[in-house]
mmCIF file of C-alpha atoms in Angstrom:
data_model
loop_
_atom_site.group_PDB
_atom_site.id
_atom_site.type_symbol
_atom_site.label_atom_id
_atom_site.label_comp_id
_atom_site.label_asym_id
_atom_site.label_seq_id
_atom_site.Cartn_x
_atom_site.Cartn_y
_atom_site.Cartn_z
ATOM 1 C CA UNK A 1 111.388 89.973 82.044
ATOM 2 C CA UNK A 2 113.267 93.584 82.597
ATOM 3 C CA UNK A 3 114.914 95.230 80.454
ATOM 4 C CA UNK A 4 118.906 95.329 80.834
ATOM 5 C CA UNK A 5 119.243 98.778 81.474
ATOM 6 C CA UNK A 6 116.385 98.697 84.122
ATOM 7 C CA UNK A 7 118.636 95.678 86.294
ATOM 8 C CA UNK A 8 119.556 96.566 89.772
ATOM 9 C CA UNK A 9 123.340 95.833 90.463
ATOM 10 C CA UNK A 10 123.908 93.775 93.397
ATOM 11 C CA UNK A 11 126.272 96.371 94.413
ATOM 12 C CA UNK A 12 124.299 98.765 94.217
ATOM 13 C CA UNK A 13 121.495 97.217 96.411
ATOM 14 C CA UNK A 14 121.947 96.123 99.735
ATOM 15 C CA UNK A 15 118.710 94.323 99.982
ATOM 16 C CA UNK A 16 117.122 92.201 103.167
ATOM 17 C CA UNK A 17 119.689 89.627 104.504
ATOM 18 C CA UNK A 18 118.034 85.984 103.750
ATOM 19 C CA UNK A 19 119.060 82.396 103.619
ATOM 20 C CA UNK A 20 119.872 81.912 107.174
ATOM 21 C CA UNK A 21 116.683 80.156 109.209
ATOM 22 C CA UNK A 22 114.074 78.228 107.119
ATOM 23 C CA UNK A 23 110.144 77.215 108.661
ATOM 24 C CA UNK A 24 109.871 74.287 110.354
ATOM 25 C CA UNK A 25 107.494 72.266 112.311
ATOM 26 C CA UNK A 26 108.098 72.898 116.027
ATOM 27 C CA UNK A 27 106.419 70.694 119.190
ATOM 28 C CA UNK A 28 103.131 72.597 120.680
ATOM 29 C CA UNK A 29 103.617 75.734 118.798
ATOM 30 C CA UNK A 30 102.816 74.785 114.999
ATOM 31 C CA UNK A 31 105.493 76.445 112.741
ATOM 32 C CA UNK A 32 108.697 78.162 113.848
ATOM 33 C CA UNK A 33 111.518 79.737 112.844
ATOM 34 C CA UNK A 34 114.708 77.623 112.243
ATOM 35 C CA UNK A 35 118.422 78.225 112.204
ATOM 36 C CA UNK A 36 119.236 76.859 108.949
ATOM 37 C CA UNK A 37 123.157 77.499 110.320
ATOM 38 C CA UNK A 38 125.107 78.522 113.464
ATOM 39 C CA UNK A 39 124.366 81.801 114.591
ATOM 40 C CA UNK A 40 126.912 84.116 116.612
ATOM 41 C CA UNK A 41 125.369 86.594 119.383
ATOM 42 C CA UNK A 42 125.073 90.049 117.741
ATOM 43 C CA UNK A 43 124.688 88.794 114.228
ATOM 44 C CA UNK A 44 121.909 89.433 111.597
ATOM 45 C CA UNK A 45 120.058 86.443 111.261
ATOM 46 C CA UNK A 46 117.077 87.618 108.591
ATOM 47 C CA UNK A 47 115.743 90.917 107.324
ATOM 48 C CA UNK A 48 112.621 91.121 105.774
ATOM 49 C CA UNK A 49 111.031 93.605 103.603
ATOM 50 C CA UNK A 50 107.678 95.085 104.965
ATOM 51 C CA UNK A 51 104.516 96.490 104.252
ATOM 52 C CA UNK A 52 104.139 99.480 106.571
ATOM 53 C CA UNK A 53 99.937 99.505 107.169
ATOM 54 C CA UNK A 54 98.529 103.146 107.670
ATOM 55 C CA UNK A 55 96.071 103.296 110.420
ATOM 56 C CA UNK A 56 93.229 101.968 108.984
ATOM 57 C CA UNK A 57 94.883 99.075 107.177
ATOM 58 C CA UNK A 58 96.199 98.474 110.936
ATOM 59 C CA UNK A 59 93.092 98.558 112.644
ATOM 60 C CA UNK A 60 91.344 96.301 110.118
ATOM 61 C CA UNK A 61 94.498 93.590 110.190
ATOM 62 C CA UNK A 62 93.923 94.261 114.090
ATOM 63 C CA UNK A 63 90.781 92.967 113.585
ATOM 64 C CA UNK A 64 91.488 89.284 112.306
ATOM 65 C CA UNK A 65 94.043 86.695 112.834
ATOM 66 C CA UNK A 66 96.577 88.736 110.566
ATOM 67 C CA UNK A 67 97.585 90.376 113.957
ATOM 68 C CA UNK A 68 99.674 87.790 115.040
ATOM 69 C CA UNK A 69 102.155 88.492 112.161
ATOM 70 C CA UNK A 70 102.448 92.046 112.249
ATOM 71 C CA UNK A 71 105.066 94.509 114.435
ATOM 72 C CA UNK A 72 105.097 98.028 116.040
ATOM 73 C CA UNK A 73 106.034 100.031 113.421
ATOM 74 C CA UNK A 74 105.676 103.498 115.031
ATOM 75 C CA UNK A 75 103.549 104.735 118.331
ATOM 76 C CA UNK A 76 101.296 107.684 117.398
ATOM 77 C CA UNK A 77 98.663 109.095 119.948
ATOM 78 C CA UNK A 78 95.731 108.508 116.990
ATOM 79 C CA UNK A 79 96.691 104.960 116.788
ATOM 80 C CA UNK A 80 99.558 102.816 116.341
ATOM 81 C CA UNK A 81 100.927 101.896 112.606
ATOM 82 C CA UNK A 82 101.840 98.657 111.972
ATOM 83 C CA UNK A 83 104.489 96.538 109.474
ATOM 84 C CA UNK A 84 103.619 93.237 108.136
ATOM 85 C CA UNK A 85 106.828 91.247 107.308
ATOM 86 C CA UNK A 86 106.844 89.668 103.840
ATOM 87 C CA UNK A 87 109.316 86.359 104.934
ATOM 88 C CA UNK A 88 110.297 83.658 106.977
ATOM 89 C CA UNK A 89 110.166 86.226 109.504
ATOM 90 C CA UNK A 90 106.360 86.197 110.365
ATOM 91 C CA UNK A 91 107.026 82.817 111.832
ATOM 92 C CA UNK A 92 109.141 83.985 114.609
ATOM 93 C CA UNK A 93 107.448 82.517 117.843
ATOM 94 C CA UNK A 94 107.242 84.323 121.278
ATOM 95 C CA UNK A 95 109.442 83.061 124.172
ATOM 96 C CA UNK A 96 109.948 84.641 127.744
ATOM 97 C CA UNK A 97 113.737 83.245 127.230
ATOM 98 C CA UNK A 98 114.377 84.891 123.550
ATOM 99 C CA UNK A 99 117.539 83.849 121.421
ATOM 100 C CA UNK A 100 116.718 86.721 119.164
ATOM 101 C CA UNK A 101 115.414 90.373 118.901
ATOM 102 C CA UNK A 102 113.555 93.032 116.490
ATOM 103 C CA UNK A 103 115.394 95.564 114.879
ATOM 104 C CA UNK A 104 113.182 97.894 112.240
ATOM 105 C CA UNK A 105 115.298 99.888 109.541
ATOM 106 C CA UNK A 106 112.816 102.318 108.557
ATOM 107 C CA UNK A 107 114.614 103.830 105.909
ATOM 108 C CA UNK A 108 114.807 100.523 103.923
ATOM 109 C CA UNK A 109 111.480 99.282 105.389
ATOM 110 C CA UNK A 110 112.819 96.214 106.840
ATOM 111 C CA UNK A 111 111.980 94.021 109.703
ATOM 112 C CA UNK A 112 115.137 92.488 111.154
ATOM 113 C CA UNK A 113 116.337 90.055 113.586
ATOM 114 C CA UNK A 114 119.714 89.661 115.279
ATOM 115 C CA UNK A 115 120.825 86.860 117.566
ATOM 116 C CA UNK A 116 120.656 88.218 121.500
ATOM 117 C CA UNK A 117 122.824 85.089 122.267
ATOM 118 C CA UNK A 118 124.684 82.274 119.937
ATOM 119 C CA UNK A 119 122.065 80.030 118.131
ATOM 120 C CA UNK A 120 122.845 76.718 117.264
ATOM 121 C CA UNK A 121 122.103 75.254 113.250
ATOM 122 C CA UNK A 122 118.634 73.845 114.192
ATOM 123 C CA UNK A 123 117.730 75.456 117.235
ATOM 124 C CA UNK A 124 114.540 77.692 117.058
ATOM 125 C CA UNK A 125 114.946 81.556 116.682
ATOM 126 C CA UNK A 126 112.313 82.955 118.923
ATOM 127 C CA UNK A 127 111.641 86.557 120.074
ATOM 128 C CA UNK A 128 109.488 88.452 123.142
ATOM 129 C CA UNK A 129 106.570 89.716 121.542
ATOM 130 C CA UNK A 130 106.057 92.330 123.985
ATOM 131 C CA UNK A 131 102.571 92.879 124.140
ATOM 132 C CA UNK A 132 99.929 90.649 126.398
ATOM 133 C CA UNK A 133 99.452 87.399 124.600
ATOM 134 C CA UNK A 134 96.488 85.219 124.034
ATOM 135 C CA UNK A 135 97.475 82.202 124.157
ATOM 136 C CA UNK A 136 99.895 79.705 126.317
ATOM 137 C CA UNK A 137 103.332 79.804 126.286
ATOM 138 C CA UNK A 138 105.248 76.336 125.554
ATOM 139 C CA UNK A 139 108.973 76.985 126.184
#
């Protein structure tokens, strides 16, 4: 329980934007990312707070199947570092025809998404992951 004093304001925090796309079942992909609502080209659809990895925590998540579920958080010539999104988020699938696209705020350390084209309440909220994928693509 906090203490009183210790409470954070809603006005004084503008925190992730959530609420707007729940996890769903989706056909040949496993889970997905759902528009819970209608979503207008150009909007936010879902910030998530992140862990930003250092370079070893990247190359070890690198190493297992945690590197489907993390993003490019900054290029460095030693070695890339890496953000792992703590949300709904991580279960944005890839598609060569994306609805949506990344957006980092790395002063808040937040993953975000906003719609690249109107998305329909119940539609799925995919992105281009950008990077040479291992696996087949089901549009």
């Amino acid at each position: 329980m906090q203490n009183s004093k210790n409470r954070i304001e809603t006005d004084d925090f503008r925190g992730p934007v959530l609420g707007r796309t729940r996890v769903g079942r989706v056909a040949n992909k496993g889970r997905g990312l759902i528009a819970a609502e209608r979503i207008v080209a150009g909007e936010v659809i879902e910030q998530n707070l992140c862990l930003v990895l250092d370079l070893e925590e990247g190359r070890a998540i690198a190493a297992t199947r945690l590197r489907h579920y993390v993003y490019l958080w900054e290029e460095a010539a030693a070695g890339d570092m890496l953000a792992l999104a703590m949300g709904n988020l991580s279960f944005c699938n890839h598609s060569s025809r994306p609805n949506a696209k990344i957006e980092l705020d790395k002063d808040r350390a937040l993953v975000g998404l906003r719609a690249a084209q109107n998305i329909e309440a119940g539609a799925e909220v995919t992105i281009d992951y950008d990077y040479p994928l291992e696996f087949t693509v089901h549009e």
